[in-house]
mmCIF file of C-alpha atoms and ligand atoms in Angstrom:
data_model
loop_
_atom_site.group_PDB
_atom_site.id
_atom_site.type_symbol
_atom_site.label_atom_id
_atom_site.label_comp_id
_atom_site.label_asym_id
_atom_site.label_seq_id
_atom_site.Cartn_x
_atom_site.Cartn_y
_atom_site.Cartn_z
ATOM 1 C CA MET A 1489 43.975 22.889 77.656
ATOM 2 C CA LEU A 1490 43.206 23.915 74.114
ATOM 3 C CA LEU A 1491 41.990 27.436 73.459
ATOM 4 C CA LYS A 1492 39.268 26.608 70.957
ATOM 5 C CA ASP A 1493 35.902 27.763 72.382
ATOM 6 C CA LYS A 1494 37.444 28.876 75.685
ATOM 7 C CA VAL A 1495 35.973 32.126 76.995
ATOM 8 C CA CYS A 1496 38.524 34.760 77.922
ATOM 9 C CA ILE A 1497 38.095 38.121 79.656
ATOM 10 C CA ILE A 1498 40.749 40.790 79.035
ATOM 11 C CA THR A 1499 40.699 43.906 81.215
ATOM 12 C CA GLY A 1500 42.046 47.042 79.545
ATOM 13 C CA GLY A 1501 41.657 45.154 76.274
ATOM 14 C CA ALA A 1502 40.514 48.076 74.124
ATOM 15 C CA VAL A 1503 43.962 49.191 72.957
ATOM 16 C CA GLN A 1504 47.608 48.212 72.667
ATOM 17 C CA ILE A 1505 48.773 45.046 74.419
ATOM 18 C CA GLY A 1506 45.296 44.046 75.643
ATOM 19 C CA ARG A 1507 43.895 44.380 72.135
ATOM 20 C CA ALA A 1508 46.819 42.383 70.703
ATOM 21 C CA PHE A 1509 46.040 39.604 73.245
ATOM 22 C CA ALA A 1510 42.383 39.651 72.120
ATOM 23 C CA GLU A 1511 43.349 39.321 68.462
ATOM 24 C CA GLN A 1512 45.789 36.470 69.116
ATOM 25 C CA LEU A 1513 43.325 34.550 71.312
ATOM 26 C CA LEU A 1514 40.612 34.956 68.648
ATOM 27 C CA LYS A 1515 43.034 33.497 66.061
ATOM 28 C CA ASP A 1516 43.473 30.542 68.399
ATOM 29 C CA GLY A 1517 39.705 29.956 68.556
ATOM 30 C CA ALA A 1518 38.734 31.589 71.871
ATOM 31 C CA PHE A 1519 35.700 33.789 72.591
ATOM 32 C CA ILE A 1520 36.639 37.198 73.986
ATOM 33 C CA SER A 1521 35.058 39.659 76.387
ATOM 34 C CA ILE A 1522 36.854 42.995 76.595
ATOM 35 C CA PHE A 1523 36.409 45.014 79.791
ATOM 36 C CA ASP A 1524 37.538 48.637 79.540
ATOM 37 C CA LEU A 1525 36.809 52.077 80.905
ATOM 38 C CA ASP A 1526 37.303 53.609 77.473
ATOM 39 C CA SER A 1527 34.030 52.897 75.657
ATOM 40 C CA ASP A 1528 34.976 54.604 72.376
ATOM 41 C CA SER A 1529 38.124 52.504 71.894
ATOM 42 C CA GLY A 1530 36.417 49.375 73.313
ATOM 43 C CA GLU A 1531 33.469 49.577 70.923
ATOM 44 C CA LEU A 1532 35.731 50.352 67.961
ATOM 45 C CA CYS A 1533 38.034 47.446 68.803
ATOM 46 C CA CYS A 1534 35.031 45.127 69.238
ATOM 47 C CA ALA A 1535 33.473 46.169 65.910
ATOM 48 C CA GLU A 1536 36.767 45.706 64.030
ATOM 49 C CA LEU A 1537 37.484 42.299 65.554
ATOM 50 C CA GLN A 1538 33.856 41.171 64.991
ATOM 51 C CA GLN A 1539 34.280 41.997 61.319
ATOM 52 C CA GLN A 1540 37.472 39.941 61.172
ATOM 53 C CA PHE A 1541 36.472 36.957 63.357
ATOM 54 C CA GLY A 1542 32.642 36.901 63.443
ATOM 55 C CA LYS A 1543 29.974 38.806 65.346
ATOM 56 C CA ASN A 1544 29.383 36.136 67.970
ATOM 57 C CA ARG A 1545 33.042 35.781 68.974
ATOM 58 C CA ILE A 1546 33.674 39.017 70.900
ATOM 59 C CA ILE A 1547 31.807 41.435 73.144
ATOM 60 C CA PHE A 1548 32.734 44.700 74.847
ATOM 61 C CA CYS A 1549 31.704 45.501 78.433
ATOM 62 C CA HIS A 1550 32.118 49.038 79.721
ATOM 63 C CA CYS A 1551 33.893 48.359 83.010
ATOM 64 C CA ASP A 1552 35.923 50.367 85.467
ATOM 65 C CA VAL A 1553 38.110 47.880 87.349
ATOM 66 C CA THR A 1554 38.088 50.182 90.384
ATOM 67 C CA ASP A 1555 34.313 49.576 90.706
ATOM 68 C CA TYR A 1556 33.559 46.091 92.066
ATOM 69 C CA THR A 1557 29.854 46.208 91.138
ATOM 70 C CA GLN A 1558 30.561 47.165 87.518
ATOM 71 C CA PHE A 1559 33.289 44.516 87.355
ATOM 72 C CA GLU A 1560 30.879 41.846 88.668
ATOM 73 C CA GLU A 1561 28.148 42.917 86.218
ATOM 74 C CA SER A 1562 30.639 42.550 83.359
ATOM 75 C CA PHE A 1563 31.482 39.000 84.509
ATOM 76 C CA LEU A 1564 27.726 38.245 84.598
ATOM 77 C CA THR A 1565 27.221 39.670 81.078
ATOM 78 C CA THR A 1566 30.107 37.517 79.814
ATOM 79 C CA LYS A 1567 28.686 34.363 81.438
ATOM 80 C CA ASP A 1568 25.170 35.133 80.093
ATOM 81 C CA THR A 1569 26.553 35.693 76.580
ATOM 82 C CA PHE A 1570 28.985 32.783 76.253
ATOM 83 C CA GLY A 1571 27.728 30.366 78.940
ATOM 84 C CA ARG A 1572 31.077 29.988 80.741
ATOM 85 C CA ILE A 1573 34.299 31.774 81.708
ATOM 86 C CA ASP A 1574 37.698 30.048 81.449
ATOM 87 C CA ILE A 1575 40.453 32.672 81.434
ATOM 88 C CA LEU A 1576 40.926 36.115 82.980
ATOM 89 C CA VAL A 1577 43.783 38.330 81.784
ATOM 90 C CA ASN A 1578 44.276 41.099 84.378
ATOM 91 C CA ASN A 1579 45.841 43.708 82.098
ATOM 92 C CA ALA A 1580 44.257 47.156 82.707
ATOM 93 C CA GLU A 1581 46.695 49.701 83.997
ATOM 94 C CA ILE A 1582 47.652 53.269 84.392
ATOM 95 C CA GLN A 1583 51.265 54.355 84.678
ATOM 96 C CA ASN A 1584 51.468 57.748 86.272
ATOM 97 C CA ASP A 1585 52.904 58.146 89.763
ATOM 98 C CA LYS A 1586 51.410 61.655 89.979
ATOM 99 C CA PHE A 1587 48.035 59.908 90.416
ATOM 100 C CA TRP A 1588 49.390 57.243 92.743
ATOM 101 C CA GLU A 1589 46.153 56.420 94.550
ATOM 102 C CA LEU A 1590 44.311 55.763 91.304
ATOM 103 C CA GLU A 1591 47.367 53.948 89.933
ATOM 104 C CA THR A 1592 47.324 51.617 92.938
ATOM 105 C CA ASP A 1593 43.560 51.162 92.698
ATOM 106 C CA VAL A 1594 43.765 50.121 89.043
ATOM 107 C CA ASN A 1595 47.064 48.202 88.942
ATOM 108 C CA LEU A 1596 46.834 46.350 92.240
ATOM 109 C CA ASN A 1597 43.290 46.526 93.644
ATOM 110 C CA GLY A 1598 41.900 46.083 90.116
ATOM 111 C CA PHE A 1599 43.877 42.825 89.779
ATOM 112 C CA ILE A 1600 42.650 41.713 93.219
ATOM 113 C CA ARG A 1601 38.999 42.457 92.325
ATOM 114 C CA GLY A 1602 39.434 40.547 89.064
ATOM 115 C CA THR A 1603 41.013 37.608 90.886
ATOM 116 C CA LEU A 1604 38.250 37.374 93.517
ATOM 117 C CA LEU A 1605 35.563 37.539 90.835
ATOM 118 C CA ALA A 1606 37.352 34.983 88.648
ATOM 119 C CA TYR A 1607 37.338 32.574 91.607
ATOM 120 C CA GLN A 1608 33.575 33.140 92.009
ATOM 121 C CA PHE A 1609 32.898 32.298 88.369
ATOM 122 C CA MET A 1610 35.624 29.761 87.533
ATOM 123 C CA SER A 1611 36.374 27.725 90.694
ATOM 124 C CA LYS A 1612 35.435 24.077 90.305
ATOM 125 C CA GLY A 1613 31.937 23.484 91.617
ATOM 126 C CA LYS A 1614 30.798 26.952 90.462
ATOM 127 C CA GLY A 1615 32.673 26.791 87.137
ATOM 128 C CA ASN A 1616 35.118 24.432 85.432
ATOM 129 C CA GLY A 1617 38.405 25.698 86.865
ATOM 130 C CA GLY A 1618 40.474 27.993 84.677
ATOM 131 C CA THR A 1619 43.417 30.363 84.388
ATOM 132 C CA ILE A 1620 44.194 33.853 85.675
ATOM 133 C CA VAL A 1621 47.065 35.689 83.956
ATOM 134 C CA ASN A 1622 48.364 38.772 85.750
ATOM 135 C CA ILE A 1623 50.234 41.112 83.403
ATOM 136 C CA GLY A 1624 53.432 42.338 85.021
ATOM 137 C CA SER A 1625 56.304 44.418 83.722
ATOM 138 C CA SER A 1626 60.087 44.251 83.642
ATOM 139 C CA CYS A 1627 59.715 46.465 86.722
ATOM 140 C CA SER A 1628 57.953 43.572 88.493
ATOM 141 C CA THR A 1629 61.472 42.391 89.361
ATOM 142 C CA LYS A 1630 63.814 45.274 88.421
ATOM 143 C CA PRO A 1631 62.807 48.516 90.139
ATOM 144 C CA PHE A 1632 62.207 51.517 87.859
ATOM 145 C CA VAL A 1633 63.641 54.631 89.470
ATOM 146 C CA SER A 1634 61.397 56.770 87.254
ATOM 147 C CA SER A 1635 58.201 55.145 88.606
ATOM 148 C CA PRO A 1636 58.559 53.894 92.196
ATOM 149 C CA ILE A 1637 54.813 53.533 92.843
ATOM 150 C CA TYR A 1638 54.136 51.850 89.505
ATOM 151 C CA THR A 1639 57.050 49.541 90.398
ATOM 152 C CA ALA A 1640 55.424 48.805 93.765
ATOM 153 C CA THR A 1641 52.126 47.791 92.108
ATOM 154 C CA LYS A 1642 53.929 45.550 89.625
ATOM 155 C CA HIS A 1643 56.021 43.944 92.385
ATOM 156 C CA ALA A 1644 52.857 43.342 94.408
ATOM 157 C CA ILE A 1645 51.238 41.245 91.711
ATOM 158 C CA ILE A 1646 54.190 38.844 91.882
ATOM 159 C CA GLY A 1647 53.201 38.185 95.513
ATOM 160 C CA LEU A 1648 49.545 37.868 94.511
ATOM 161 C CA THR A 1649 50.478 35.342 91.826
ATOM 162 C CA LYS A 1650 52.827 33.303 94.054
ATOM 163 C CA ALA A 1651 50.341 33.053 96.945
ATOM 164 C CA TYR A 1652 47.144 32.342 94.957
ATOM 165 C CA GLY A 1653 49.112 30.292 92.455
ATOM 166 C CA ASP A 1654 50.255 27.890 95.165
ATOM 167 C CA GLN A 1655 49.080 24.253 94.963
ATOM 168 C CA TYR A 1656 47.131 24.873 98.185
ATOM 169 C CA HIS A 1657 44.687 27.155 96.331
ATOM 170 C CA PHE A 1658 44.913 25.328 93.002
ATOM 171 C CA ASN A 1659 43.803 22.055 94.643
ATOM 172 C CA GLN A 1660 40.687 23.745 96.008
ATOM 173 C CA THR A 1661 39.743 25.853 92.975
ATOM 174 C CA GLY A 1662 41.227 24.263 89.869
ATOM 175 C CA VAL A 1663 42.310 27.791 88.860
ATOM 176 C CA ARG A 1664 45.943 28.359 87.804
ATOM 177 C CA VAL A 1665 47.407 31.793 88.526
ATOM 178 C CA ILE A 1666 50.344 32.934 86.379
ATOM 179 C CA CYS A 1667 52.242 36.213 85.989
ATOM 180 C CA TYR A 1668 53.352 37.294 82.497
ATOM 181 C CA CYS A 1669 55.788 40.220 82.726
ATOM 182 C CA VAL A 1670 56.158 42.351 79.641
ATOM 183 C CA GLY A 1671 59.199 44.447 78.721
ATOM 184 C CA PRO A 1672 58.938 47.755 76.862
ATOM 185 C CA THR A 1673 56.635 47.312 73.881
ATOM 186 C CA GLU A 1674 55.984 49.430 70.791
ATOM 187 C CA SER A 1675 52.816 51.514 70.769
ATOM 188 C CA ASP A 1676 50.752 51.890 67.613
ATOM 189 C CA SER A 1677 48.891 54.888 69.052
ATOM 190 C CA ILE A 1678 49.210 57.393 71.872
ATOM 191 C CA SER A 1679 48.419 55.562 75.079
ATOM 192 C CA HIS A 1680 45.706 57.093 77.249
ATOM 193 C CA SER A 1681 46.972 55.740 80.505
ATOM 194 C CA ARG A 1682 50.777 55.805 80.357
ATOM 195 C CA GLN A 1683 52.915 58.431 81.930
ATOM 196 C CA ASN A 1684 53.349 61.729 80.137
ATOM 197 C CA ASN A 1685 55.919 63.453 82.274
ATOM 198 C CA ASN A 1686 58.487 65.349 80.281
ATOM 199 C CA THR A 1687 60.474 66.951 83.095
ATOM 200 C CA PRO A 1688 64.272 66.665 82.640
ATOM 201 C CA ASN A 1689 64.530 64.866 85.969
ATOM 202 C CA HIS A 1690 62.022 62.224 84.887
ATOM 203 C CA GLU A 1691 63.734 61.803 81.521
ATOM 204 C CA ARG A 1692 67.087 61.144 83.274
ATOM 205 C CA ALA A 1693 65.452 58.492 85.435
ATOM 206 C CA ARG A 1694 63.761 56.890 82.371
ATOM 207 C CA LYS A 1695 67.156 56.601 80.659
ATOM 208 C CA ILE A 1696 68.498 54.652 83.642
ATOM 209 C CA ASP A 1697 65.466 52.336 83.574
ATOM 210 C CA MET A 1698 65.681 51.707 79.843
ATOM 211 C CA GLN A 1699 69.371 50.702 79.787
ATOM 212 C CA GLY A 1700 69.788 47.404 77.888
ATOM 213 C CA MET A 1701 66.126 47.355 76.823
ATOM 214 C CA ARG A 1702 64.575 47.969 73.460
ATOM 215 C CA TYR A 1703 60.966 48.178 72.367
ATOM 216 C CA GLN A 1704 59.526 44.879 71.171
ATOM 217 C CA LYS A 1705 56.616 44.205 68.830
ATOM 218 C CA LEU A 1706 53.031 44.000 70.098
ATOM 219 C CA ASP A 1707 52.277 40.818 68.167
ATOM 220 C CA HIS A 1708 55.375 39.121 69.626
ATOM 221 C CA VAL A 1709 54.131 39.817 73.166
ATOM 222 C CA ALA A 1710 50.696 38.471 72.206
ATOM 223 C CA LYS A 1711 52.034 35.280 70.529
ATOM 224 C CA GLU A 1712 54.254 34.457 73.510
ATOM 225 C CA LEU A 1713 51.211 34.545 75.814
ATOM 226 C CA ILE A 1714 49.636 31.480 74.182
ATOM 227 C CA PRO A 1715 52.088 28.731 75.281
ATOM 228 C CA ILE A 1716 52.035 30.255 78.747
ATOM 229 C CA ILE A 1717 48.243 30.003 78.989
ATOM 230 C CA LEU A 1718 48.413 26.455 77.642
ATOM 231 C CA ASN A 1719 51.343 25.039 79.627
ATOM 232 C CA ALA A 1720 52.637 27.219 82.466
ATOM 233 C CA SER A 1721 52.328 25.826 85.952
ATOM 234 C CA SER A 1722 50.332 27.655 88.585
ATOM 235 C CA GLY A 1723 52.421 30.237 90.466
ATOM 236 C CA SER A 1724 55.004 30.542 87.689
ATOM 237 C CA LEU A 1725 56.410 33.899 86.558
ATOM 238 C CA TRP A 1726 57.392 34.694 82.954
ATOM 239 C CA LEU A 1727 59.147 37.561 81.201
ATOM 240 C CA VAL A 1728 59.055 38.562 77.538
ATOM 241 C CA LYS A 1729 61.478 41.298 76.459
ATOM 242 C CA ASN A 1730 63.470 42.523 73.453
ATOM 243 C CA ASP A 1731 61.400 40.288 71.080
ATOM 244 C CA GLU A 1732 63.003 37.172 72.613
ATOM 245 C CA LYS A 1733 61.231 33.939 73.523
ATOM 246 C CA SER A 1734 59.574 34.280 76.933
ATOM 247 C CA LYS A 1735 61.552 32.877 79.863
ATOM 248 C CA GLU A 1736 60.490 31.656 83.267
ATOM 249 C CA ILE A 1737 61.722 33.988 86.040
ATOM 250 C CA PRO A 1738 63.287 32.327 89.066
ATOM 251 C CA TYR A 1739 61.790 33.204 92.454
ATOM 252 C CA SER A 1740 63.365 32.691 95.830
ATOM 253 C CA ASN A 1741 61.331 32.144 98.989
ATOM 254 C CA GLU A 1742 64.266 30.894 100.995
ATOM 255 C CA ILE A 1743 64.594 33.827 103.393
ATOM 256 C CA PHE A 1744 63.141 32.017 106.382
HETATM 257 N N1 LIG B 2807 53.443 49.092 76.938
HETATM 258 C C1 LIG B 2807 54.562 48.693 77.545
HETATM 259 O O1 LIG B 2807 55.677 49.016 77.103
HETATM 260 C C2 LIG B 2807 54.473 47.813 78.776
HETATM 261 C C3 LIG B 2807 55.666 47.473 79.432
HETATM 262 C C4 LIG B 2807 55.590 46.688 80.577
HETATM 263 C C5 LIG B 2807 54.367 46.206 81.017
HETATM 264 N N2 LIG B 2807 53.230 46.537 80.353
HETATM 265 C C6 LIG B 2807 51.966 46.016 80.903
HETATM 266 O O2 LIG B 2807 51.105 45.567 79.871
HETATM 267 C C7 LIG B 2807 49.741 45.865 80.207
HETATM 268 C C8 LIG B 2807 49.104 46.660 79.072
HETATM 269 O O3 LIG B 2807 49.906 47.805 78.827
HETATM 270 P P1 LIG B 2807 49.549 48.828 77.655
HETATM 271 O O4 LIG B 2807 50.796 49.579 77.341
HETATM 272 O O5 LIG B 2807 48.815 48.131 76.566
HETATM 273 O O6 LIG B 2807 48.568 49.798 78.459
HETATM 274 P P2 LIG B 2807 47.781 51.100 77.944
HETATM 275 O O7 LIG B 2807 48.032 52.112 78.992
HETATM 276 O O8 LIG B 2807 48.097 51.417 76.533
HETATM 277 O O9 LIG B 2807 46.264 50.608 78.009
HETATM 278 C C9 LIG B 2807 45.673 50.295 79.213
HETATM 279 C C10 LIG B 2807 44.202 50.041 79.034
HETATM 280 O O10 LIG B 2807 43.647 49.947 80.352
HETATM 281 C C11 LIG B 2807 42.453 50.704 80.366
HETATM 282 N N3 LIG B 2807 42.151 51.164 81.716
HETATM 283 C C12 LIG B 2807 42.800 52.109 82.450
HETATM 284 N N4 LIG B 2807 42.181 52.295 83.623
HETATM 285 C C13 LIG B 2807 41.125 51.431 83.646
HETATM 286 C C14 LIG B 2807 40.104 51.143 84.586
HETATM 287 N N5 LIG B 2807 40.002 51.813 85.744
HETATM 288 N N6 LIG B 2807 39.196 50.189 84.292
HETATM 289 C C15 LIG B 2807 39.265 49.527 83.106
HETATM 290 N N7 LIG B 2807 40.189 49.761 82.170
HETATM 291 C C16 LIG B 2807 41.111 50.706 82.436
HETATM 292 C C17 LIG B 2807 42.703 51.860 79.413
HETATM 293 O O11 LIG B 2807 41.475 52.467 78.978
HETATM 294 C C18 LIG B 2807 43.466 51.170 78.303
HETATM 295 O O12 LIG B 2807 42.578 50.619 77.343
HETATM 296 C C19 LIG B 2807 49.769 46.637 81.525
HETATM 297 O O13 LIG B 2807 49.428 45.801 82.595
HETATM 298 C C20 LIG B 2807 51.214 47.117 81.628
HETATM 299 O O14 LIG B 2807 51.646 47.265 82.941
HETATM 300 C C21 LIG B 2807 53.254 47.353 79.266
#
């Protein structure tokens, strides 16, 4: 699958990693629809990328991924604008265990809503097949003691990816489901949604979680996504960390 003229939705695409994905995919010839709760950043990002890549290449949809109706309307707007939908990047998140119900609703239920809608719009018969990329974290496999509930949401999307990514579903839908786990990544601005918890106890826990990890560049994370969208098999799990080339993560289902 080549990316030229493919239509890609990125949730939480207004800032940071989501925005870097948008920019990279535009460079590779895709059309982009950004879904985000934050209209100010979303509209700014859209205007800046339109100036760089052309007005008709990118739109912004105000969308709260916890609201199924708004999410569906944003899919419809994307289809009406570009005529098709090929790729969904489930990326929107919050990281703050103090607001654990919202965190779960965005990071897990939001990915589930996106997945169900992507099947409605992309499954063969209704669409042309396609790709869903679920954005995980290094804590998708290695628990973070500083953020147990965030860890739980990021573990859960591994299960979502493995089950929907199975050949059983792929054969029916023509939609690949992949998980791309991202290690700590540099921020170029203050994140709206990430944890801001400066208690000494939390800081001690963060130090344990960050052992052996260093912050990598945003554009590295974005570049490494492209070969995964192009070539990764359905159900596969990938990790990019420390500015290294992304690696496939082994998964064992041999318990039974
Ligand atoms: N930044 C890192 O170091 C890091 C590390 C590991 C994994 N990740 C993963 O990468 C992805 C992006 O991370 P980031 O650091 O760019 O995130 P961020 O917190 O900087 O941005 C998240 C975006 O999601 C949006 N958002 C939040 N709630 C929403 C909702 N209800 N509906 C729609 N949009 C909503 C925010 O407005 C924001 O634009 C996440 O899935 C995250 O788990 C990031």
